[in-house]
CSV table of C-alpha atoms in Angstrom, one decimal:
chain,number,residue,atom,x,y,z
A,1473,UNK,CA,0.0,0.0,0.0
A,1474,UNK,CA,1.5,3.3,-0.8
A,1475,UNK,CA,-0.5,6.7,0.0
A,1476,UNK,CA,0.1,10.1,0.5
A,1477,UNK,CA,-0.8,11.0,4.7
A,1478,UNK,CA,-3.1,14.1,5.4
A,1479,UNK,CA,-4.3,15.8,7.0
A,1480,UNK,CA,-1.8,16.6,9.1
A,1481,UNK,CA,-2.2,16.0,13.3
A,1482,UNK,CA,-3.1,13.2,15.5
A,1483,UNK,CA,-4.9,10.0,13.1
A,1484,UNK,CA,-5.4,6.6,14.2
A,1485,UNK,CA,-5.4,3.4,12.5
A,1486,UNK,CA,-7.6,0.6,14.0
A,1487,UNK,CA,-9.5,-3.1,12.2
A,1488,UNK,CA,-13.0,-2.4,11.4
A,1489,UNK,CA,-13.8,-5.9,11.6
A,1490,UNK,CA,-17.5,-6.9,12.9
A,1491,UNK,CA,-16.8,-8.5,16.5
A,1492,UNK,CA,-20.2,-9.6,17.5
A,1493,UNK,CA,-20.0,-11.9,20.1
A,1494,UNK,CA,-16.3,-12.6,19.6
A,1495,UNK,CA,-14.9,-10.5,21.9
A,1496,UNK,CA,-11.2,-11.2,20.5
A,1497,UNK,CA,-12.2,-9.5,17.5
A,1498,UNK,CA,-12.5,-5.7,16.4
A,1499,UNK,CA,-11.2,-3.5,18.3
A,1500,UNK,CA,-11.5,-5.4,21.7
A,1501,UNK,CA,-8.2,-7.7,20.4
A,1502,UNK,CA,-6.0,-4.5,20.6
A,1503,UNK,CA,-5.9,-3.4,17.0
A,1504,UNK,CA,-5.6,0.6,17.2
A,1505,UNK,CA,-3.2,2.6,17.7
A,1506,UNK,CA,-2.1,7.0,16.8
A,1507,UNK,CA,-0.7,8.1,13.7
A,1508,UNK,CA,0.8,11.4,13.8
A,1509,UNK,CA,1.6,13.3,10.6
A,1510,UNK,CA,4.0,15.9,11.7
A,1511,UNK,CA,2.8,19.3,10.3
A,1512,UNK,CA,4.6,21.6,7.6
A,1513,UNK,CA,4.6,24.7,10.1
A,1514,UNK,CA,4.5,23.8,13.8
A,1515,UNK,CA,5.3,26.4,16.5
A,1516,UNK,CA,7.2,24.0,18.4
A,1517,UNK,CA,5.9,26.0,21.8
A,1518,UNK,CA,7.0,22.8,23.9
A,1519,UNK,CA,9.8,20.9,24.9
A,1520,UNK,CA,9.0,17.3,23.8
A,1521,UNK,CA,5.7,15.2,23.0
A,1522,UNK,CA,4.3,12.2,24.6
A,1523,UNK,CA,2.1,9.7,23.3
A,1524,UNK,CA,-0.9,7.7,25.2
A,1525,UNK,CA,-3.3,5.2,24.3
A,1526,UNK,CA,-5.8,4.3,26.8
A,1527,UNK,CA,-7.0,1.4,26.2
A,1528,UNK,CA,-9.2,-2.0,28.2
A,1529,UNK,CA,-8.4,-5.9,27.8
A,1530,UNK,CA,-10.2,-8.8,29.4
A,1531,UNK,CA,-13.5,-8.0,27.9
A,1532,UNK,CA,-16.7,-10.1,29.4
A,1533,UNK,CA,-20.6,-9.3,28.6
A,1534,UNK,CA,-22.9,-8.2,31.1
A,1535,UNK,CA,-26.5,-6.7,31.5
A,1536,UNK,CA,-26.6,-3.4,30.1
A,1537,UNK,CA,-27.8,-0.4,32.8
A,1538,UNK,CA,-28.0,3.8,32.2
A,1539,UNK,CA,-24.8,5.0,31.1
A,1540,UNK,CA,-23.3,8.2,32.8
A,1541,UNK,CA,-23.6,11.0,30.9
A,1542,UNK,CA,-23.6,13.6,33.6
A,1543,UNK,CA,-20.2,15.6,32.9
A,1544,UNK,CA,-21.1,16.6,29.2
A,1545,UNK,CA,-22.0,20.2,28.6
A,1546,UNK,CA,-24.4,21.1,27.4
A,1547,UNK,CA,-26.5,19.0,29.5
A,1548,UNK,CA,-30.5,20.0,27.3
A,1549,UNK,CA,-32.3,17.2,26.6
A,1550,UNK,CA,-35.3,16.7,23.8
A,1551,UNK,CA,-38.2,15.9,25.5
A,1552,UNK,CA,-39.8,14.5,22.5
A,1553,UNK,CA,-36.3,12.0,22.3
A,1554,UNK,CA,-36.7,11.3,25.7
A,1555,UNK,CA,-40.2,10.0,25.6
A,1556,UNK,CA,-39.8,8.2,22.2
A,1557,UNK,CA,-37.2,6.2,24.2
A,1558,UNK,CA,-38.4,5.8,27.3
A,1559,UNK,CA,-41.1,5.1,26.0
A,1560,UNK,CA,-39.8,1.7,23.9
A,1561,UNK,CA,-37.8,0.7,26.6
A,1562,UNK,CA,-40.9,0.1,29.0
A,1563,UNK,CA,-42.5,-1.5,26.4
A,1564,UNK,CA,-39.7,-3.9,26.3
A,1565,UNK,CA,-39.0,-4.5,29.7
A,1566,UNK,CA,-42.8,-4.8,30.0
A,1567,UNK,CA,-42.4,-8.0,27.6
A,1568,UNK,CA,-39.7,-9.8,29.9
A,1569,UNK,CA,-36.9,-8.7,28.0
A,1570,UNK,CA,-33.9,-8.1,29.6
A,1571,UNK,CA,-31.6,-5.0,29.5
A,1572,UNK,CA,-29.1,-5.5,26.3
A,1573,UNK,CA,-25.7,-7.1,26.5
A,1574,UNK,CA,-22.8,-4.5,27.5
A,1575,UNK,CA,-19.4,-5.5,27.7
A,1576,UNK,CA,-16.9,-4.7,30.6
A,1577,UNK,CA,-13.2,-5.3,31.5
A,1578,UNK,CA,-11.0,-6.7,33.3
A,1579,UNK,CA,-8.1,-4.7,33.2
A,1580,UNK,CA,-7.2,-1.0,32.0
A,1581,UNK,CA,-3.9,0.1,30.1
A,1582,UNK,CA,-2.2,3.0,29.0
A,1583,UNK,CA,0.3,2.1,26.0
A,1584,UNK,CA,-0.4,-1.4,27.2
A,1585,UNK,CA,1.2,-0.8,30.7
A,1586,UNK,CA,-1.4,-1.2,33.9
A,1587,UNK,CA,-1.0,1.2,36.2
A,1588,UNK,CA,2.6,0.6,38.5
A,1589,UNK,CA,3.5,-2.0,36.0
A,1590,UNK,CA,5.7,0.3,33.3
A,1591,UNK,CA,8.2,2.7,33.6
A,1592,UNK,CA,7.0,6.6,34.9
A,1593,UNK,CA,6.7,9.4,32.0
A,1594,UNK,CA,9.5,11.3,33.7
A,1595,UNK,CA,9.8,15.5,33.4
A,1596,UNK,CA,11.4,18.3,34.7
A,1597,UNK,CA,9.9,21.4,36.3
A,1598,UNK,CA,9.0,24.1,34.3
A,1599,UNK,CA,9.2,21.4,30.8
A,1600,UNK,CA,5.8,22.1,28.3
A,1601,UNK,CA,4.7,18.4,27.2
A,1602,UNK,CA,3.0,18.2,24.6
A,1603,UNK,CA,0.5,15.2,25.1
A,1604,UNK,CA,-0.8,13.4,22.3
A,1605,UNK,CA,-4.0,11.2,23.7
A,1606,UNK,CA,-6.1,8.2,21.8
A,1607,UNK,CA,-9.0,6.8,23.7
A,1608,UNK,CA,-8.1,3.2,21.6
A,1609,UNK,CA,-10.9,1.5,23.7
A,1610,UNK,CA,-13.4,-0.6,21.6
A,1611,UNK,CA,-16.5,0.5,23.9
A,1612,UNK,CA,-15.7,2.7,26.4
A,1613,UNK,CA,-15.8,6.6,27.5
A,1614,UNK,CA,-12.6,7.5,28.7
A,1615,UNK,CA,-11.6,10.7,31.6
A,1616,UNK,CA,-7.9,11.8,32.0
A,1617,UNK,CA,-6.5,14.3,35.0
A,1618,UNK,CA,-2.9,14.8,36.5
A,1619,UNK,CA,-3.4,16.5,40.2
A,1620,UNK,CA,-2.0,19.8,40.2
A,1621,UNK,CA,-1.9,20.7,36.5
A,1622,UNK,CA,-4.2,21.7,33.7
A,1623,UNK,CA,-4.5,21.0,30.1
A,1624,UNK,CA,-3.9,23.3,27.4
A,1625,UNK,CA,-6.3,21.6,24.6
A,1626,UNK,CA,-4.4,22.6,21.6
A,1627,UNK,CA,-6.2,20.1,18.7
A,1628,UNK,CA,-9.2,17.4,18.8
A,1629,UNK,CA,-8.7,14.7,16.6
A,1630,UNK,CA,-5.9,15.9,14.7
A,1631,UNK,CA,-7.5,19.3,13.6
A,1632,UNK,CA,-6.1,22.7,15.2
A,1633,UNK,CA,-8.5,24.6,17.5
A,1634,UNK,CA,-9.2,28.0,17.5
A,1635,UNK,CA,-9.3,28.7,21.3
A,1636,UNK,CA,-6.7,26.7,22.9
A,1637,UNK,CA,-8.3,26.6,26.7
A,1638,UNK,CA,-7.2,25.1,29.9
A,1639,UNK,CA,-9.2,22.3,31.4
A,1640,UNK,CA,-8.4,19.8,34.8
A,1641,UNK,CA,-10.1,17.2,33.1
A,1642,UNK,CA,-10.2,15.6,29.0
A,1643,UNK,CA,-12.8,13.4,28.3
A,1644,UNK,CA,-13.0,11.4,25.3
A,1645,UNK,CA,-15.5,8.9,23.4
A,1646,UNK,CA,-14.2,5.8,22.2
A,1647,UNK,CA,-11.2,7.0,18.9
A,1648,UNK,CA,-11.5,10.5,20.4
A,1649,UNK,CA,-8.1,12.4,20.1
A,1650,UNK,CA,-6.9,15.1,22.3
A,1651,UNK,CA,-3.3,17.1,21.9
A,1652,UNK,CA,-2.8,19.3,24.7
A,1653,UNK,CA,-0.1,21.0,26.4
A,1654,UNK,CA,1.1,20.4,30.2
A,1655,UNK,CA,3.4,23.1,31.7
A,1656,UNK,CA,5.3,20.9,34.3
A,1657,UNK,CA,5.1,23.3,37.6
A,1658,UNK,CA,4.1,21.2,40.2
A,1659,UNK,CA,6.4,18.5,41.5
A,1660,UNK,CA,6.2,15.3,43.0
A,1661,UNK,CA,5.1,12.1,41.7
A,1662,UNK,CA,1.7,11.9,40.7
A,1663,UNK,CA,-0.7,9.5,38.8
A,1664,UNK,CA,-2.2,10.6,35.4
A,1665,UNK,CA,-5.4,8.0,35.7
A,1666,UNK,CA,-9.1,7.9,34.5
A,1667,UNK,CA,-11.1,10.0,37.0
A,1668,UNK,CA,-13.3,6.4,37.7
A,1669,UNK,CA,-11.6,4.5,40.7
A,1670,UNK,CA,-12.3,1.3,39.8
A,1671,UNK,CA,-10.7,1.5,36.3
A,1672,UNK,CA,-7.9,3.5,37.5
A,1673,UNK,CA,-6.9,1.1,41.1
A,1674,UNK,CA,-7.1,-1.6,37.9
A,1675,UNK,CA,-4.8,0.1,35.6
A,1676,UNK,CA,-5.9,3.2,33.9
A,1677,UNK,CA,-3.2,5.7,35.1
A,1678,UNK,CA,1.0,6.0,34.7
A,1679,UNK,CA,3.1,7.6,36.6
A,1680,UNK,CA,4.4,11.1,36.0
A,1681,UNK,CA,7.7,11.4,38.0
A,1682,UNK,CA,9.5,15.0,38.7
A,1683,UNK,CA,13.2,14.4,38.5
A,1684,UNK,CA,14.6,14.3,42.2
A,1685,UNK,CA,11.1,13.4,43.3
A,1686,UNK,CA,10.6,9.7,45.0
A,1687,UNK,CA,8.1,7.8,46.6
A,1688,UNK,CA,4.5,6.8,46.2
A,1689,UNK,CA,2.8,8.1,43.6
A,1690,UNK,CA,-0.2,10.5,44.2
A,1691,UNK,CA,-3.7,10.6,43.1
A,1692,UNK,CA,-6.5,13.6,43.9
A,1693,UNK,CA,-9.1,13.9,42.1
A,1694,UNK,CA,-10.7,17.0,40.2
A,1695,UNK,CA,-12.5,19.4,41.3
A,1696,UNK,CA,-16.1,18.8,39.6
A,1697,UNK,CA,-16.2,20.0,35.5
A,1698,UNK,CA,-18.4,19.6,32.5
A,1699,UNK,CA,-16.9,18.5,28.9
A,1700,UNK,CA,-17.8,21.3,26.1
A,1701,UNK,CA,-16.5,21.1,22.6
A,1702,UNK,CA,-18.0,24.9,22.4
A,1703,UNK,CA,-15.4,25.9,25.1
A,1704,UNK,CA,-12.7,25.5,22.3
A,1705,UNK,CA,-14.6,27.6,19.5
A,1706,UNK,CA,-13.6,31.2,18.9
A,1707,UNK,CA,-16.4,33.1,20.3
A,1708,UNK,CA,-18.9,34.7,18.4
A,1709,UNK,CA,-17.9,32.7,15.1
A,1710,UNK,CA,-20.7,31.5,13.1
A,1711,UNK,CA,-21.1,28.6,10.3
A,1712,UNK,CA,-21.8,28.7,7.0
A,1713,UNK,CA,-25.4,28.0,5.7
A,1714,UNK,CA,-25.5,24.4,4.2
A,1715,UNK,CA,-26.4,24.0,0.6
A,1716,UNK,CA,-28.6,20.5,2.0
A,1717,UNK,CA,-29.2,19.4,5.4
A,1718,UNK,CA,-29.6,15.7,6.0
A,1719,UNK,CA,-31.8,14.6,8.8
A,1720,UNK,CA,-31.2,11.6,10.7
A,1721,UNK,CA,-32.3,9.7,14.1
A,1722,UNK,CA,-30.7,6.8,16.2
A,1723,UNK,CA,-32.4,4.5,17.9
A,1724,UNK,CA,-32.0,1.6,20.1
A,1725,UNK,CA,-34.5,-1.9,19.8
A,1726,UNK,CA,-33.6,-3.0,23.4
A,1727,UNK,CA,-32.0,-7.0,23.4
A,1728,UNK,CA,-33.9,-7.4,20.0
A,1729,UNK,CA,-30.9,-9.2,18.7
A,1730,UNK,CA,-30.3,-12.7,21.0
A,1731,UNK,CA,-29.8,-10.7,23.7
A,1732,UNK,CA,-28.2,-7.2,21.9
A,1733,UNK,CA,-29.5,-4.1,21.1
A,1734,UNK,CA,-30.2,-3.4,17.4
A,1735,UNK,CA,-29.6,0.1,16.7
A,1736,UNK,CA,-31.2,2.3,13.4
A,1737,UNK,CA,-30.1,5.1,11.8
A,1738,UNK,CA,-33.9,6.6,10.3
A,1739,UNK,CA,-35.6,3.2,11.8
A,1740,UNK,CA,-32.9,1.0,9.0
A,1741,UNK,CA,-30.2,-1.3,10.9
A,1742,UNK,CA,-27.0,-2.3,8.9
A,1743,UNK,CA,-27.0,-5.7,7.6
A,1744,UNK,CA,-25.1,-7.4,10.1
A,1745,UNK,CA,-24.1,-10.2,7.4
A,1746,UNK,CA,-21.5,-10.3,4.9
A,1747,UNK,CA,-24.1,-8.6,2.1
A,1748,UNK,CA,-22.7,-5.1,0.6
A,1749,UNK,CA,-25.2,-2.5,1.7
A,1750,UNK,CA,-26.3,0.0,-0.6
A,1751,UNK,CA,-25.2,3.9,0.6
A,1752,UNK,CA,-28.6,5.4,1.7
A,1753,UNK,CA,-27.4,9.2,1.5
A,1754,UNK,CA,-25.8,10.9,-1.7
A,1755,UNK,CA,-23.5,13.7,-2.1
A,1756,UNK,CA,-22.1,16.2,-4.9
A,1757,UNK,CA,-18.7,16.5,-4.6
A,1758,UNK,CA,-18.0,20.0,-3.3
A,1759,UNK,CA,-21.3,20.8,-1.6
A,1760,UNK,CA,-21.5,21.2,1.8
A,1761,UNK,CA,-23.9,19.3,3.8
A,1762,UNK,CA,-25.3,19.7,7.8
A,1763,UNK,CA,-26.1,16.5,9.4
A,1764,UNK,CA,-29.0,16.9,12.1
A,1765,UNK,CA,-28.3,14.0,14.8
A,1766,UNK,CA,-31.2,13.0,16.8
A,1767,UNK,CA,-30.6,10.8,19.4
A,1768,UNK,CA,-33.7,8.8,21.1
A,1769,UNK,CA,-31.9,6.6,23.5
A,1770,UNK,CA,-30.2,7.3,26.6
A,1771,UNK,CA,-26.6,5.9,25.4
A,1772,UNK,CA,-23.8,8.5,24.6
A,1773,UNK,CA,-22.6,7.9,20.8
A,1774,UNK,CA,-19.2,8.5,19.3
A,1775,UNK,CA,-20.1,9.3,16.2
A,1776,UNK,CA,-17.1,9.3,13.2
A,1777,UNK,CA,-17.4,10.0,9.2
A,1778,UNK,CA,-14.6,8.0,7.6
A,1779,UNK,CA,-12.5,10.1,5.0
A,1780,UNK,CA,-13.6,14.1,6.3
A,1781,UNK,CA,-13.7,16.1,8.7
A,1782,UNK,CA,-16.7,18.2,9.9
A,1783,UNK,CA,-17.9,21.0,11.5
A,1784,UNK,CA,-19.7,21.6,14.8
A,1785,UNK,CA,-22.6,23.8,14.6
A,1786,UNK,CA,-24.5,22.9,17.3
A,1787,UNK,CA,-25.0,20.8,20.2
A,1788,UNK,CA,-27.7,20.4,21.9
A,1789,UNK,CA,-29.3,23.2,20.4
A,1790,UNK,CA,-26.4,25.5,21.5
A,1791,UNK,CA,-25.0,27.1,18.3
A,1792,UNK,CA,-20.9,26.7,17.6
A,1793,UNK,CA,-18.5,26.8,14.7
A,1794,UNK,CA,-15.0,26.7,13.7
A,1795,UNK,CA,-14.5,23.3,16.0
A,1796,UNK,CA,-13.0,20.6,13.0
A,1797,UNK,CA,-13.3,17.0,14.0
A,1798,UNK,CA,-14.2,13.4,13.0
A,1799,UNK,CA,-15.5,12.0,16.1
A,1800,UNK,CA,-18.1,13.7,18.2
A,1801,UNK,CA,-20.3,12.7,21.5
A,1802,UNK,CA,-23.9,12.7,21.1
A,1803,UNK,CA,-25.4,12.8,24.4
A,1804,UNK,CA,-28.3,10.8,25.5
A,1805,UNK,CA,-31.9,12.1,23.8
A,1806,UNK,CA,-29.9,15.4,22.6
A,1807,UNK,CA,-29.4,16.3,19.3
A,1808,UNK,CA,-25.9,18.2,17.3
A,1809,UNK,CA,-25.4,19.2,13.7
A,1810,UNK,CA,-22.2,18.9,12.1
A,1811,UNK,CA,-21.3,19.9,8.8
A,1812,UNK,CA,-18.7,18.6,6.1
A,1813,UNK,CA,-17.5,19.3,2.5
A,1814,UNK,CA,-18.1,16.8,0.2
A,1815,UNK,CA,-14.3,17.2,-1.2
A,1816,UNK,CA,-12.9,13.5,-0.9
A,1817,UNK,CA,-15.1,11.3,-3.5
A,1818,UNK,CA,-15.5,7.9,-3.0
A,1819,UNK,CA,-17.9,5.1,-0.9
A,1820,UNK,CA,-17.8,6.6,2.9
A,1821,UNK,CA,-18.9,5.4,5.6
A,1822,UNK,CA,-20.5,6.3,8.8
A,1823,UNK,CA,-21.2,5.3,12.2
A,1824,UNK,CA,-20.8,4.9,16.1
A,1825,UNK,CA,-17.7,4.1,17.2
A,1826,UNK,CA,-18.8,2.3,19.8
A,1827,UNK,CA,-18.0,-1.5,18.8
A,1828,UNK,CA,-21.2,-3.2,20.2
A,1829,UNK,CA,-23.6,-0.3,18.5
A,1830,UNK,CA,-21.9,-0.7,15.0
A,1831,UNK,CA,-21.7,-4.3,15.1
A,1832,UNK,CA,-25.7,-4.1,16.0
A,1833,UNK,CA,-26.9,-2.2,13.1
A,1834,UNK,CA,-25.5,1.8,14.0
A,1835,UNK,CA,-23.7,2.4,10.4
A,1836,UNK,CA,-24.2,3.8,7.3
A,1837,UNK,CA,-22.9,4.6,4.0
A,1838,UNK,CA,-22.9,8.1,1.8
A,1839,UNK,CA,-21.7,7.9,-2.0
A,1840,UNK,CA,-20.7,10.7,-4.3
A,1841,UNK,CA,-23.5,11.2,-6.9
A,1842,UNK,CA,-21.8,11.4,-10.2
């Protein structure tokens, strides 16, 4: 294989292999990892860049139960979502079904090292590290906080933003990349883990030593913060009108697949056979399109478009712009628009990224009308 990289920034390679019930397949065997393509032009306003891939291992199926969704900002919900949801759920549970198959782990990794198990990410006071961080997880939200120090957010997914702000905390949906900036100015030796203790106490965390610092390594959680992609917009910029908007709405048929949830993108699931699927949304090349996300369950979804980036515009009816990604959380029963540029012509597919909701139906394809 022999391609040209771009865009430049933070990519990721990973199998997009249907798992199922396998759960040594997809992305649960391990198969994902960063790309960076080095910029032309880059500042260089840092010392020296580390790389981190959280990822999970052991994974076992259990009985699915409300997903946390409580530090994403903003937090409005569509009542009409809501109640379409709620709504099918009850009617399921009211049949005898039980709650759909999730899948947990049994231990947590970052660069494939548990927690006390790998050698400590060892600075210097007053060094700028640039941090370059791939939630490589098949299924799961990830959080990421070093006690004492903030993060200067400085791209998501690869794509420069236009408000570089500090945060405590980065949160990011399963392929979700985050390059941010950590000025070094408060030593000891401290744990950079997932804000969860469980996952953290079972390995989500490394070590960041100070040089002439010893002894056991710290952990103190955050003070209390909301994720917002908006925080990271310039403010007051505004999006372009679309030339088309395409509506679309995801939904969850609760264990209606031996056990699973099936999930529909406008009430169609995506053959979950070896049958090519015709692309149900066409494009010009060079138009640009807004895609209206509805979301009537109460699951968070990663949502990616292979082969673009896009715009946010809004979340959860909260108007944005000038934030470039290709992954994006939808909150449970909210709603987001995104917008892209038809400029890379060819069959393209998208989906959530989380591997039990695209292996159950939650994918689609767009072609280039010629």
């Amino acid at each position: 294989i022999v391609f040209t990289p771009r865009p430049a920034g933070l990519r990721f390679y990973h199998t997009h292999n249907r798992a199922g019930t396998n759960l040594a397949a997809g992305q649960y065997s391990g198969q994902v990892g960063p790309v960076y393509i080095e910029p032309r032009q880059e500042p260089g306003k840092y010392d020296r860049e580390v790389f981190l891939v959280l990822k999970e291992f052991e994974p076992t199926f259990s009985r699915g139960g409300d997903m946390a969704m409580d530090f994403l900002s903003p937090a409005t919900r569509v009542k009409s979502l809501e109640q379409t949801g709620e709504s099918a759920m009850k009617a399921s549970i009211a049949k005898g079904m039980p709650h759909g198959y999730e899948v947990g782990y049994g231990s947590f990794t970052i660069n494939g090292r548990m927690l006390g198990h790998g050698e400590p990410i060892r600075v210097k006071q007053g060094e700028r590290v640039l941090f370059h961080i791939l939630n490589g997880s098949a299924t799961e939200i990830r959080s990421l906080a070093l006690p004492g120090h903030s993060f200067q957010v400085v791209a998501l997914d690869g794509n420069p933003v236009l408000n570089p702000a500090q945060v405590p905390v980065l949160w990011l949906g399963t392929t979700e990349r985050i390059s941010a900036i950590v000025e070094m100015n408060h030593p000891g030796v401290w744990i950079i883990g997932d804000l969860a203790d469980d996952d953290r106490r079972h390995g989500m965390g490394s070590v960041v030593e100070y040089a002439g610092r010893g002894g056991k390594p710290q952990w103190i959680a955050p003070p209390p913060f909301r994720w917002d992609y908006a925080r990271f917009a310039k403010a007051g910029a505004t999006a372009p009108s679309p030339d088309e908007t395409i509506e679309m709405i995801f939904a969850k048929d609760n264990a209606a697949e031996e056990g699973f949830n099936r999930w529909t993108i406008n009430g169609v699931a995506f053959p979950m056979t070896d049958e090519i699927a015709p692309a149900s949304f066409h494009v010009k090349e060079g138009k640009r399109y807004r895609i209206r996300m509805r979301n009537a369950s109460d699951d968070i979804h990663p949502i990616h478009l292979h082969r673009h980036s896009f715009e946010l515009t809004s979340l959860a009816g909260k108007p944005t712009a000038g934030i470039l990604k290709d992954v994006v959380m939808l909150g449970g029963y909210q709603e987001a628009e995104v917008d892209f540029i038809a400029d890379n012509p060819g069959l393209t597919l998208f989906h959530c990224h989380q591997q039990l909701h695209m292996d159950y139906g939650f994918m689609t394809l767009f072609d280039y009308a010629s």
